[in-house]
Amino acid sequence: MTSPGDERARLEGAEGDFVERLAAAYAPPPMTGAERAAFDEGVRARLERPRLRRPLAAAIAAAAAATLLWLAISDSIGPSHLPGEEEVEAVVASSWEDELFLGSDLSASEDRDESEALPRDYLAIASAFLDG
Amino acid sequence: MVSGAAAAGDSIAAANLEQRFTAFVATHRERARRLAWRLVGGDAAAAEDVTQDAFVKAYRALGRFREDSTLETWFYRILVRQAHNHRRWRAVRLRWSGGSGEDAPDPSPWPARDPGLGRRIAEALDRLSRRQREAFILVHLEGFTVRESAELMGKPTGTVKSHLHRALRMLRAELADLRDVDGGCRK
């Protein structure tokens, strides 16, 4: 690699000076002896550190892939669309409006919905003991 | 007997490797840290981190390089990439922290002779594109040739020249006042 400044020297006077000024103003101070020693010590410490990064990165990548796969599968086999709050409100409102304007029995429909939601076993028990 | 000789050979090779590495660090420590410092925007702690990581990578690859010049190019290429990765992560952290500046480099220990000017230059460099900034720092501030810089950046020399030209034009516009003050270009 070349020594500093050869390309900079090719710049014409004013531009060369401008770049020179930037180079001087935008630089860290040279390292002291203690800083050099601390730096070397830091490099040593990093070298002695076990190389965990690669297995860790692989584990993270595997976990991310598994999550994506799980999301893809659950999307394809699960309900494609869950009703949002607005949609639920719209259904409730439409039932209430139906009763008011069309005369349909809201409580009956609620009862029906509830019994339909019960499992068959519970329905059998309910009919045996309650309806008797 | 054979295994003893092999073990002795291994330890000599390891000692040679250590020696080469120590010499390599001693030769490039200062320049590498300065380059990293400039690439990460004047953050001393980040520059040290980036440089040490690059040296560790160089050490692990040292056995594969016969000539130090090849290792040197490879090392600086790693360094440039590490610095870029650092900037990317810093940008992500800043975005996640709501741009509160928590992870921004600590401005207090700005070491340049003129802290205000140093910060202005850092901000002007920040406004350049990644490639423009890298080209300008490598060629004009660090003194790599265009060909070397092209190799370090993994770009053709023509592309580097074009980045360099645009970077210089933008910096001259951003820092136009520097060309008129004492010690600047026009007196």
PDB file of C-alpha atoms in Angstrom:
ATOM      1  CA  MET A   1       0.000   0.000   0.000  1.00  0.00           C
ATOM      2  CA  THR A   2       1.163   3.483  -0.765  1.00  0.00           C
ATOM      3  CA  SER A   3       2.261   6.259   1.501  1.00  0.00           C
ATOM      4  CA  PRO A   4      -0.369   8.863   2.352  1.00  0.00           C
ATOM      5  CA  GLY A   5      -0.978  11.825   0.164  1.00  0.00           C
ATOM      6  CA  ASP A   6      -0.017  10.762  -3.339  1.00  0.00           C
ATOM      7  CA  GLU A   7      -3.519  11.233  -4.804  1.00  0.00           C
ATOM      8  CA  ARG A   8      -4.069  14.314  -2.694  1.00  0.00           C
ATOM      9  CA  ALA A   9      -0.912  15.834  -4.132  1.00  0.00           C
ATOM     10  CA  ARG A  10      -2.449  15.581  -7.592  1.00  0.00           C
ATOM     11  CA  LEU A  11      -5.214  17.967  -6.635  1.00  0.00           C
ATOM     12  CA  GLU A  12      -4.682  21.522  -7.772  1.00  0.00           C
ATOM     13  CA  GLY A  13      -3.501  24.125  -5.260  1.00  0.00           C
ATOM     14  CA  ALA A  14      -6.746  25.345  -3.723  1.00  0.00           C
ATOM     15  CA  GLU A  15      -8.382  21.928  -3.669  1.00  0.00           C
ATOM     16  CA  GLY A  16      -5.242  20.325  -2.319  1.00  0.00           C
ATOM     17  CA  ASP A  17      -5.128  22.815   0.535  1.00  0.00           C
ATOM     18  CA  PHE A  18      -8.818  22.306   1.273  1.00  0.00           C
ATOM     19  CA  VAL A  19      -8.423  18.534   1.505  1.00  0.00           C
ATOM     20  CA  GLU A  20      -5.243  18.942   3.536  1.00  0.00           C
ATOM     21  CA  ARG A  21      -7.162  21.048   6.020  1.00  0.00           C
ATOM     22  CA  LEU A  22      -9.954  18.497   6.296  1.00  0.00           C
ATOM     23  CA  ALA A  23      -7.424  15.715   6.847  1.00  0.00           C
ATOM     24  CA  ALA A  24      -5.735  17.659   9.640  1.00  0.00           C
ATOM     25  CA  ALA A  25      -8.958  18.686  11.383  1.00  0.00           C
ATOM     26  CA  TYR A  26     -10.701  15.348  11.065  1.00  0.00           C
ATOM     27  CA  ALA A  27      -8.295  12.934  12.725  1.00  0.00           C
ATOM     28  CA  PRO A  28      -7.907  11.381  16.151  1.00  0.00           C
ATOM     29  CA  PRO A  29      -4.801  12.264  18.152  1.00  0.00           C
ATOM     30  CA  PRO A  30      -1.969   9.765  17.804  1.00  0.00           C
ATOM     31  CA  MET A  31      -2.032   6.906  20.298  1.00  0.00           C
ATOM     32  CA  THR A  32       0.065   7.195  23.418  1.00  0.00           C
ATOM     33  CA  GLY A  33       2.237   4.317  24.614  1.00  0.00           C
ATOM     34  CA  ALA A  34      -0.379   3.347  27.202  1.00  0.00           C
ATOM     35  CA  GLU A  35      -3.139   3.414  24.579  1.00  0.00           C
ATOM     36  CA  ARG A  36      -1.101   1.204  22.268  1.00  0.00           C
ATOM     37  CA  ALA A  37      -0.538  -1.283  25.081  1.00  0.00           C
ATOM     38  CA  ALA A  38      -4.237  -1.240  26.004  1.00  0.00           C
ATOM     39  CA  PHE A  39      -5.153  -1.711  22.358  1.00  0.00           C
ATOM     40  CA  ASP A  40      -2.877  -4.738  21.991  1.00  0.00           C
ATOM     41  CA  GLU A  41      -4.268  -6.144  25.229  1.00  0.00           C
ATOM     42  CA  GLY A  42      -7.783  -5.710  23.836  1.00  0.00           C
ATOM     43  CA  VAL A  43      -6.857  -7.613  20.678  1.00  0.00           C
ATOM     44  CA  ARG A  44      -5.334 -10.423  22.795  1.00  0.00           C
ATOM     45  CA  ALA A  45      -8.471 -10.625  24.938  1.00  0.00           C
ATOM     46  CA  ARG A  46     -10.634 -10.912  21.830  1.00  0.00           C
ATOM     47  CA  LEU A  47      -8.425 -13.660  20.455  1.00  0.00           C
ATOM     48  CA  GLU A  48      -8.735 -15.643  23.670  1.00  0.00           C
ATOM     49  CA  ARG A  49     -12.500 -15.249  23.759  1.00  0.00           C
ATOM     50  CA  PRO A  50     -14.220 -18.437  22.575  1.00  0.00           C
ATOM     51  CA  ARG A  51     -15.691 -18.191  19.106  1.00  0.00           C
ATOM     52  CA  LEU A  52     -19.341 -18.277  20.039  1.00  0.00           C
ATOM     53  CA  ARG A  53     -20.555 -15.893  17.431  1.00  0.00           C
ATOM     54  CA  ARG A  54     -20.902 -18.337  14.555  1.00  0.00           C
ATOM     55  CA  PRO A  55     -22.935 -20.983  16.456  1.00  0.00           C
ATOM     56  CA  LEU A  56     -24.968 -18.225  18.069  1.00  0.00           C
ATOM     57  CA  ALA A  57     -25.716 -16.646  14.693  1.00  0.00           C
ATOM     58  CA  ALA A  58     -26.682 -20.063  13.320  1.00  0.00           C
ATOM     59  CA  ALA A  59     -29.004 -20.658  16.278  1.00  0.00           C
ATOM     60  CA  ILE A  60     -30.649 -17.269  15.820  1.00  0.00           C
ATOM     61  CA  ALA A  61     -31.076 -17.872  12.085  1.00  0.00           C
ATOM     62  CA  ALA A  62     -32.593 -21.313  12.761  1.00  0.00           C
ATOM     63  CA  ALA A  63     -34.990 -19.858  15.331  1.00  0.00           C
ATOM     64  CA  ALA A  64     -36.023 -17.112  12.902  1.00  0.00           C
ATOM     65  CA  ALA A  65     -36.585 -19.647  10.121  1.00  0.00           C
ATOM     66  CA  ALA A  66     -38.645 -21.863  12.458  1.00  0.00           C
ATOM     67  CA  THR A  67     -40.769 -18.876  13.496  1.00  0.00           C
ATOM     68  CA  LEU A  68     -41.381 -17.902   9.876  1.00  0.00           C
ATOM     69  CA  LEU A  69     -42.269 -21.500   8.996  1.00  0.00           C
ATOM     70  CA  TRP A  70     -44.637 -21.739  11.949  1.00  0.00           C
ATOM     71  CA  LEU A  71     -46.304 -18.490  10.945  1.00  0.00           C
ATOM     72  CA  ALA A  72     -46.657 -19.678   7.354  1.00  0.00           C
ATOM     73  CA  ILE A  73     -48.159 -23.035   8.439  1.00  0.00           C
ATOM     74  CA  SER A  74     -50.530 -21.515  10.995  1.00  0.00           C
ATOM     75  CA  ASP A  75     -51.677 -19.063   8.337  1.00  0.00           C
ATOM     76  CA  SER A  76     -52.408 -21.780   5.837  1.00  0.00           C
ATOM     77  CA  ILE A  77     -54.234 -24.204   8.216  1.00  0.00           C
ATOM     78  CA  GLY A  78     -55.755 -21.814  10.732  1.00  0.00           C
ATOM     79  CA  PRO A  79     -58.657 -19.450  10.201  1.00  0.00           C
ATOM     80  CA  SER A  80     -57.720 -17.204   7.372  1.00  0.00           C
ATOM     81  CA  HIS A  81     -59.366 -14.226   8.955  1.00  0.00           C
ATOM     82  CA  LEU A  82     -60.332 -13.361  12.511  1.00  0.00           C
ATOM     83  CA  PRO A  83     -63.077 -10.789  12.904  1.00  0.00           C
ATOM     84  CA  GLY A  84     -61.907  -7.466  14.131  1.00  0.00           C
ATOM     85  CA  GLU A  85     -63.582  -5.410  16.829  1.00  0.00           C
ATOM     86  CA  GLU A  86     -65.462  -3.336  14.264  1.00  0.00           C
ATOM     87  CA  GLU A  87     -66.845  -6.414  12.538  1.00  0.00           C
ATOM     88  CA  VAL A  88     -68.084  -7.906  15.838  1.00  0.00           C
ATOM     89  CA  GLU A  89     -69.773  -4.614  16.659  1.00  0.00           C
ATOM     90  CA  ALA A  90     -71.352  -4.572  13.215  1.00  0.00           C
ATOM     91  CA  VAL A  91     -72.796  -8.102  13.745  1.00  0.00           C
ATOM     92  CA  VAL A  92     -74.183  -7.169  17.163  1.00  0.00           C
ATOM     93  CA  ALA A  93     -75.621  -3.958  15.797  1.00  0.00           C
ATOM     94  CA  SER A  94     -77.202  -5.706  12.851  1.00  0.00           C
ATOM     95  CA  SER A  95     -78.891  -8.281  15.198  1.00  0.00           C
ATOM     96  CA  TRP A  96     -80.215  -5.490  17.374  1.00  0.00           C
ATOM     97  CA  GLU A  97     -81.401  -3.544  14.353  1.00  0.00           C
ATOM     98  CA  ASP A  98     -83.024  -6.683  12.929  1.00  0.00           C
ATOM     99  CA  GLU A  99     -85.051  -7.097  16.126  1.00  0.00           C
ATOM    100  CA  LEU A 100     -86.052  -3.491  16.225  1.00  0.00           C
ATOM    101  CA  PHE A 101     -86.989  -3.050  12.605  1.00  0.00           C
ATOM    102  CA  LEU A 102     -87.786  -6.544  11.357  1.00  0.00           C
ATOM    103  CA  GLY A 103     -89.222  -8.009  14.561  1.00  0.00           C
ATOM    104  CA  SER A 104     -86.813 -10.917  14.841  1.00  0.00           C
ATOM    105  CA  ASP A 105     -86.319 -12.361  18.360  1.00  0.00           C
ATOM    106  CA  LEU A 106     -82.915 -11.352  19.583  1.00  0.00           C
ATOM    107  CA  SER A 107     -83.050 -13.372  22.816  1.00  0.00           C
ATOM    108  CA  ALA A 108     -84.053 -16.485  20.902  1.00  0.00           C
ATOM    109  CA  SER A 109     -81.190 -16.085  18.561  1.00  0.00           C
ATOM    110  CA  GLU A 110     -78.849 -15.595  21.526  1.00  0.00           C
ATOM    111  CA  ASP A 111     -80.162 -18.799  23.148  1.00  0.00           C
ATOM    112  CA  ARG A 112     -79.710 -20.685  19.943  1.00  0.00           C
ATOM    113  CA  ASP A 113     -76.205 -19.387  19.542  1.00  0.00           C
ATOM    114  CA  GLU A 114     -75.305 -20.358  23.082  1.00  0.00           C
ATOM    115  CA  SER A 115     -76.664 -23.897  22.801  1.00  0.00           C
ATOM    116  CA  GLU A 116     -74.892 -24.321  19.481  1.00  0.00           C
ATOM    117  CA  ALA A 117     -71.690 -23.336  21.140  1.00  0.00           C
ATOM    118  CA  LEU A 118     -72.015 -26.147  23.725  1.00  0.00           C
ATOM    119  CA  PRO A 119     -70.419 -29.482  22.958  1.00  0.00           C
ATOM    120  CA  ARG A 120     -72.738 -32.418  22.263  1.00  0.00           C
ATOM    121  CA  ASP A 121     -71.941 -34.160  25.619  1.00  0.00           C
ATOM    122  CA  TYR A 122     -72.996 -31.110  27.528  1.00  0.00           C
ATOM    123  CA  LEU A 123     -76.185 -30.881  25.499  1.00  0.00           C
ATOM    124  CA  ALA A 124     -77.035 -34.511  26.320  1.00  0.00           C
ATOM    125  CA  ILE A 125     -76.413 -33.956  30.038  1.00  0.00           C
ATOM    126  CA  ALA A 126     -78.426 -30.780  29.964  1.00  0.00           C
ATOM    127  CA  SER A 127     -81.394 -32.473  28.293  1.00  0.00           C
ATOM    128  CA  ALA A 128     -81.289 -35.454  30.708  1.00  0.00           C
ATOM    129  CA  PHE A 129     -81.063 -33.489  33.926  1.00  0.00           C
ATOM    130  CA  LEU A 130     -82.662 -30.172  33.193  1.00  0.00           C
ATOM    131  CA  ASP A 131     -85.430 -31.030  30.754  1.00  0.00           C
ATOM    132  CA  GLY A 132     -85.846 -34.427  32.404  1.00  0.00           C
TER     133      GLY A 132
ATOM    134  CA  MET B   1       9.360 -39.501  17.552  1.00  0.00           C
ATOM    135  CA  VAL B   2       7.511 -38.409  14.452  1.00  0.00           C
ATOM    136  CA  SER B   3       4.670 -36.969  16.525  1.00  0.00           C
ATOM    137  CA  GLY B   4       7.222 -35.186  18.722  1.00  0.00           C
ATOM    138  CA  ALA B   5       8.790 -33.596  15.663  1.00  0.00           C
ATOM    139  CA  ALA B   6       5.371 -32.666  14.351  1.00  0.00           C
ATOM    140  CA  ALA B   7       4.468 -31.107  17.684  1.00  0.00           C
ATOM    141  CA  ALA B   8       7.727 -29.163  17.705  1.00  0.00           C
ATOM    142  CA  GLY B   9       7.019 -28.048  14.133  1.00  0.00           C
ATOM    143  CA  ASP B  10       3.525 -26.947  15.146  1.00  0.00           C
ATOM    144  CA  SER B  11       4.808 -24.920  18.053  1.00  0.00           C
ATOM    145  CA  ILE B  12       7.408 -23.227  15.814  1.00  0.00           C
ATOM    146  CA  ALA B  13       4.697 -22.459  13.276  1.00  0.00           C
ATOM    147  CA  ALA B  14       2.496 -21.081  16.049  1.00  0.00           C
ATOM    148  CA  ALA B  15       5.360 -18.955  17.350  1.00  0.00           C
ATOM    149  CA  ASN B  16       6.033 -17.654  13.826  1.00  0.00           C
ATOM    150  CA  LEU B  17       2.376 -16.871  13.411  1.00  0.00           C
ATOM    151  CA  GLU B  18       2.335 -14.991  16.712  1.00  0.00           C
ATOM    152  CA  GLN B  19       5.430 -13.065  15.706  1.00  0.00           C
ATOM    153  CA  ARG B  20       4.009 -12.164  12.308  1.00  0.00           C
ATOM    154  CA  PHE B  21       0.750 -11.110  13.851  1.00  0.00           C
ATOM    155  CA  THR B  22       2.399  -8.963  16.512  1.00  0.00           C
ATOM    156  CA  ALA B  23       4.440  -7.258  13.807  1.00  0.00           C
ATOM    157  CA  PHE B  24       1.361  -6.804  11.654  1.00  0.00           C
ATOM    158  CA  VAL B  25      -0.580  -5.171  14.501  1.00  0.00           C
ATOM    159  CA  ALA B  26       2.349  -2.923  15.383  1.00  0.00           C
ATOM    160  CA  THR B  27       2.682  -1.788  11.762  1.00  0.00           C
ATOM    161  CA  HIS B  28      -0.984  -1.120  11.081  1.00  0.00           C
ATOM    162  CA  ARG B  29      -2.485  -0.292  14.470  1.00  0.00           C
ATOM    163  CA  GLU B  30      -2.274   3.478  14.183  1.00  0.00           C
ATOM    164  CA  ARG B  31      -3.437   3.827  10.590  1.00  0.00           C
ATOM    165  CA  ALA B  32      -6.204   1.248  10.999  1.00  0.00           C
ATOM    166  CA  ARG B  33      -7.582   2.964  14.086  1.00  0.00           C
ATOM    167  CA  ARG B  34      -7.475   6.369  12.377  1.00  0.00           C
ATOM    168  CA  LEU B  35      -9.244   5.021   9.300  1.00  0.00           C
ATOM    169  CA  ALA B  36     -11.903   3.348  11.451  1.00  0.00           C
ATOM    170  CA  TRP B  37     -12.305   6.546  13.478  1.00  0.00           C
ATOM    171  CA  ARG B  38     -12.922   8.536  10.320  1.00  0.00           C
ATOM    172  CA  LEU B  39     -15.274   5.945   8.835  1.00  0.00           C
ATOM    173  CA  VAL B  40     -17.447   5.667  11.963  1.00  0.00           C
ATOM    174  CA  GLY B  41     -17.734   9.427  12.341  1.00  0.00           C
ATOM    175  CA  GLY B  42     -15.265  10.261  15.086  1.00  0.00           C
ATOM    176  CA  ASP B  43     -16.427   7.766  17.706  1.00  0.00           C
ATOM    177  CA  ALA B  44     -13.238   6.644  19.478  1.00  0.00           C
ATOM    178  CA  ALA B  45     -14.728   3.633  21.290  1.00  0.00           C
ATOM    179  CA  ALA B  46     -16.432   2.356  18.141  1.00  0.00           C
ATOM    180  CA  ALA B  47     -13.243   2.852  16.140  1.00  0.00           C
ATOM    181  CA  GLU B  48     -11.276   0.766  18.632  1.00  0.00           C
ATOM    182  CA  ASP B  49     -13.925  -1.948  18.572  1.00  0.00           C
ATOM    183  CA  VAL B  50     -14.024  -2.086  14.783  1.00  0.00           C
ATOM    184  CA  THR B  51     -10.222  -2.125  14.486  1.00  0.00           C
ATOM    185  CA  GLN B  52      -9.709  -4.843  17.088  1.00  0.00           C
ATOM    186  CA  ASP B  53     -12.349  -7.014  15.435  1.00  0.00           C
ATOM    187  CA  ALA B  54     -10.636  -6.593  12.076  1.00  0.00           C
ATOM    188  CA  PHE B  55      -7.277  -7.596  13.598  1.00  0.00           C
ATOM    189  CA  VAL B  56      -8.814 -10.702  15.141  1.00  0.00           C
ATOM    190  CA  LYS B  57     -10.211 -11.663  11.748  1.00  0.00           C
ATOM    191  CA  ALA B  58      -6.815 -11.060  10.193  1.00  0.00           C
ATOM    192  CA  TYR B  59      -5.163 -13.299  12.788  1.00  0.00           C
ATOM    193  CA  ARG B  60      -7.543 -16.144  12.060  1.00  0.00           C
ATOM    194  CA  ALA B  61      -6.754 -15.896   8.363  1.00  0.00           C
ATOM    195  CA  LEU B  62      -3.032 -15.258   8.717  1.00  0.00           C
ATOM    196  CA  GLY B  63      -2.045 -18.827   7.878  1.00  0.00           C
ATOM    197  CA  ARG B  64      -3.700 -18.522   4.464  1.00  0.00           C
ATOM    198  CA  PHE B  65      -1.668 -15.509   3.399  1.00  0.00           C
ATOM    199  CA  ARG B  66       1.863 -15.927   2.151  1.00  0.00           C
ATOM    200  CA  GLU B  67       2.567 -12.290   1.511  1.00  0.00           C
ATOM    201  CA  ASP B  68       1.753  -9.556   3.929  1.00  0.00           C
ATOM    202  CA  SER B  69       0.683  -7.224   1.107  1.00  0.00           C
ATOM    203  CA  THR B  70      -2.261  -9.502   0.295  1.00  0.00           C
ATOM    204  CA  LEU B  71      -3.106  -9.726   3.969  1.00  0.00           C
ATOM    205  CA  GLU B  72      -2.912  -5.959   4.216  1.00  0.00           C
ATOM    206  CA  THR B  73      -5.445  -5.413   1.432  1.00  0.00           C
ATOM    207  CA  TRP B  74      -7.683  -8.073   2.890  1.00  0.00           C
ATOM    208  CA  PHE B  75      -7.357  -6.599   6.379  1.00  0.00           C
ATOM    209  CA  TYR B  76      -8.299  -3.075   5.298  1.00  0.00           C
ATOM    210  CA  ARG B  77     -11.163  -4.441   3.271  1.00  0.00           C
ATOM    211  CA  ILE B  78     -12.475  -6.162   6.404  1.00  0.00           C
ATOM    212  CA  LEU B  79     -11.980  -2.961   8.360  1.00  0.00           C
ATOM    213  CA  VAL B  80     -13.983  -0.887   5.873  1.00  0.00           C
ATOM    214  CA  ARG B  81     -16.784  -3.437   5.960  1.00  0.00           C
ATOM    215  CA  GLN B  82     -16.746  -3.640   9.766  1.00  0.00           C
ATOM    216  CA  ALA B  83     -16.997   0.136   9.967  1.00  0.00           C
ATOM    217  CA  HIS B  84     -19.930   0.090   7.570  1.00  0.00           C
ATOM    218  CA  ASN B  85     -21.664  -2.614   9.632  1.00  0.00           C
ATOM    219  CA  HIS B  86     -21.117  -0.551  12.743  1.00  0.00           C
ATOM    220  CA  ARG B  87     -22.765   2.481  11.118  1.00  0.00           C
ATOM    221  CA  ARG B  88     -25.709   0.352  10.008  1.00  0.00           C
ATOM    222  CA  TRP B  89     -26.269  -1.066  13.482  1.00  0.00           C
ATOM    223  CA  ARG B  90     -25.953   2.373  14.996  1.00  0.00           C
ATOM    224  CA  ALA B  91     -28.609   3.656  12.585  1.00  0.00           C
ATOM    225  CA  VAL B  92     -30.905   0.745  13.505  1.00  0.00           C
ATOM    226  CA  ARG B  93     -30.378   1.325  17.233  1.00  0.00           C
ATOM    227  CA  LEU B  94     -31.088   5.017  16.792  1.00  0.00           C
ATOM    228  CA  ARG B  95     -34.286   4.270  14.907  1.00  0.00           C
ATOM    229  CA  TRP B  96     -35.460   1.821  17.589  1.00  0.00           C
ATOM    230  CA  SER B  97     -34.651   4.225  20.373  1.00  0.00           C
ATOM    231  CA  GLY B  98     -36.765   6.835  18.612  1.00  0.00           C
ATOM    232  CA  GLY B  99     -33.796   8.854  17.443  1.00  0.00           C
ATOM    233  CA  SER B 100     -33.186  10.042  20.977  1.00  0.00           C
ATOM    234  CA  GLY B 101     -29.471  10.164  20.297  1.00  0.00           C
ATOM    235  CA  GLU B 102     -28.786   7.681  23.099  1.00  0.00           C
ATOM    236  CA  ASP B 103     -26.491   5.653  20.908  1.00  0.00           C
ATOM    237  CA  ALA B 104     -24.940   8.532  19.054  1.00  0.00           C
ATOM    238  CA  PRO B 105     -21.215   8.907  19.466  1.00  0.00           C
ATOM    239  CA  ASP B 106     -20.264  10.789  22.587  1.00  0.00           C
ATOM    240  CA  PRO B 107     -19.339  14.250  21.371  1.00  0.00           C
ATOM    241  CA  SER B 108     -17.504  15.303  24.530  1.00  0.00           C
ATOM    242  CA  PRO B 109     -14.114  13.759  23.888  1.00  0.00           C
ATOM    243  CA  TRP B 110     -13.809  15.135  20.342  1.00  0.00           C
ATOM    244  CA  PRO B 111     -10.070  15.147  20.071  1.00  0.00           C
ATOM    245  CA  ALA B 112      -9.308  17.244  17.028  1.00  0.00           C
ATOM    246  CA  ARG B 113      -7.537  20.544  17.414  1.00  0.00           C
ATOM    247  CA  ASP B 114     -10.698  22.393  16.475  1.00  0.00           C
ATOM    248  CA  PRO B 115     -13.663  20.416  17.872  1.00  0.00           C
ATOM    249  CA  GLY B 116     -16.275  22.555  16.140  1.00  0.00           C
ATOM    250  CA  LEU B 117     -14.628  22.086  12.794  1.00  0.00           C
ATOM    251  CA  GLY B 118     -14.162  18.361  13.388  1.00  0.00           C
ATOM    252  CA  ARG B 119     -17.845  17.963  14.100  1.00  0.00           C
ATOM    253  CA  ARG B 120     -18.822  19.965  11.044  1.00  0.00           C
ATOM    254  CA  ILE B 121     -16.642  17.795   8.841  1.00  0.00           C
ATOM    255  CA  ALA B 122     -18.163  14.660  10.397  1.00  0.00           C
ATOM    256  CA  GLU B 123     -21.661  15.971   9.674  1.00  0.00           C
ATOM    257  CA  ALA B 124     -20.758  16.904   6.106  1.00  0.00           C
ATOM    258  CA  LEU B 125     -19.276  13.443   5.547  1.00  0.00           C
ATOM    259  CA  ASP B 126     -22.412  11.936   7.058  1.00  0.00           C
ATOM    260  CA  ARG B 127     -24.515  13.566   4.375  1.00  0.00           C
ATOM    261  CA  LEU B 128     -22.544  11.858   1.606  1.00  0.00           C
ATOM    262  CA  SER B 129     -23.565   8.445   0.347  1.00  0.00           C
ATOM    263  CA  ARG B 130     -21.731   5.479   1.831  1.00  0.00           C
ATOM    264  CA  ARG B 131     -19.539   5.008  -1.257  1.00  0.00           C
ATOM    265  CA  GLN B 132     -18.755   8.699  -1.645  1.00  0.00           C
ATOM    266  CA  ARG B 133     -17.738   8.899   1.993  1.00  0.00           C
ATOM    267  CA  GLU B 134     -15.591   5.769   1.816  1.00  0.00           C
ATOM    268  CA  ALA B 135     -13.902   6.882  -1.389  1.00  0.00           C
ATOM    269  CA  PHE B 136     -13.143  10.340  -0.010  1.00  0.00           C
ATOM    270  CA  ILE B 137     -11.795   9.076   3.303  1.00  0.00           C
ATOM    271  CA  LEU B 138      -9.698   6.322   1.747  1.00  0.00           C
ATOM    272  CA  VAL B 139      -8.173   8.392  -1.026  1.00  0.00           C
ATOM    273  CA  HIS B 140      -8.017  11.954   0.211  1.00  0.00           C
ATOM    274  CA  LEU B 141      -7.806  11.568   3.968  1.00  0.00           C
ATOM    275  CA  GLU B 142      -5.939   8.266   4.271  1.00  0.00           C
ATOM    276  CA  GLY B 143      -3.828   8.437   1.141  1.00  0.00           C
ATOM    277  CA  PHE B 144      -4.722   5.130  -0.502  1.00  0.00           C
ATOM    278  CA  THR B 145      -4.495   5.222  -4.287  1.00  0.00           C
ATOM    279  CA  VAL B 146      -7.671   5.031  -6.343  1.00  0.00           C
ATOM    280  CA  ARG B 147      -6.730   1.491  -7.362  1.00  0.00           C
ATOM    281  CA  GLU B 148      -6.186   0.389  -3.777  1.00  0.00           C
ATOM    282  CA  SER B 149      -9.395   2.049  -2.669  1.00  0.00           C
ATOM    283  CA  ALA B 150     -11.287   0.342  -5.472  1.00  0.00           C
ATOM    284  CA  GLU B 151      -9.951  -2.964  -4.207  1.00  0.00           C
ATOM    285  CA  LEU B 152     -10.907  -2.155  -0.620  1.00  0.00           C
ATOM    286  CA  MET B 153     -14.387  -1.054  -1.629  1.00  0.00           C
ATOM    287  CA  GLY B 154     -14.879  -3.887  -4.102  1.00  0.00           C
ATOM    288  CA  LYS B 155     -15.731  -1.426  -6.900  1.00  0.00           C
ATOM    289  CA  PRO B 156     -14.176  -0.587 -10.281  1.00  0.00           C
ATOM    290  CA  THR B 157     -11.682   2.293 -10.317  1.00  0.00           C
ATOM    291  CA  GLY B 158     -13.962   4.355 -12.590  1.00  0.00           C
ATOM    292  CA  THR B 159     -16.757   4.136 -10.034  1.00  0.00           C
ATOM    293  CA  VAL B 160     -14.418   5.167  -7.226  1.00  0.00           C
ATOM    294  CA  LYS B 161     -13.198   8.159  -9.256  1.00  0.00           C
ATOM    295  CA  SER B 162     -16.757   9.248  -9.872  1.00  0.00           C
ATOM    296  CA  HIS B 163     -17.645   8.924  -6.156  1.00  0.00           C
ATOM    297  CA  LEU B 164     -14.516  10.841  -5.299  1.00  0.00           C
ATOM    298  CA  HIS B 165     -15.340  13.670  -7.674  1.00  0.00           C
ATOM    299  CA  ARG B 166     -18.903  14.028  -6.356  1.00  0.00           C
ATOM    300  CA  ALA B 167     -17.788  13.796  -2.740  1.00  0.00           C
ATOM    301  CA  LEU B 168     -15.239  16.539  -3.173  1.00  0.00           C
ATOM    302  CA  ARG B 169     -17.740  18.787  -4.963  1.00  0.00           C
ATOM    303  CA  MET B 170     -20.346  18.304  -2.218  1.00  0.00           C
ATOM    304  CA  LEU B 171     -17.862  18.859   0.588  1.00  0.00           C
ATOM    305  CA  ARG B 172     -16.573  22.018  -1.045  1.00  0.00           C
ATOM    306  CA  ALA B 173     -20.132  23.305  -1.219  1.00  0.00           C
ATOM    307  CA  GLU B 174     -20.937  22.276   2.374  1.00  0.00           C
ATOM    308  CA  LEU B 175     -17.721  23.645   3.828  1.00  0.00           C
ATOM    309  CA  ALA B 176     -17.228  26.540   1.451  1.00  0.00           C
ATOM    310  CA  ASP B 177     -16.271  28.919   4.269  1.00  0.00           C
ATOM    311  CA  LEU B 178     -13.197  26.828   5.064  1.00  0.00           C
ATOM    312  CA  ARG B 179     -11.676  27.886   1.791  1.00  0.00           C
ATOM    313  CA  ASP B 180     -11.739  31.547   2.718  1.00  0.00           C
ATOM    314  CA  VAL B 181     -10.384  31.590   6.246  1.00  0.00           C
ATOM    315  CA  ASP B 182      -6.798  31.892   7.380  1.00  0.00           C
ATOM    316  CA  GLY B 183      -5.010  28.608   7.077  1.00  0.00           C
ATOM    317  CA  GLY B 184      -7.500  27.630   4.411  1.00  0.00           C
ATOM    318  CA  CYS B 185      -7.098  27.794   0.692  1.00  0.00           C
ATOM    319  CA  ARG B 186      -7.436  31.476  -0.071  1.00  0.00           C
ATOM    320  CA  LYS B 187      -5.601  34.002   1.979  1.00  0.00           C
TER     321      LYS B 187
END
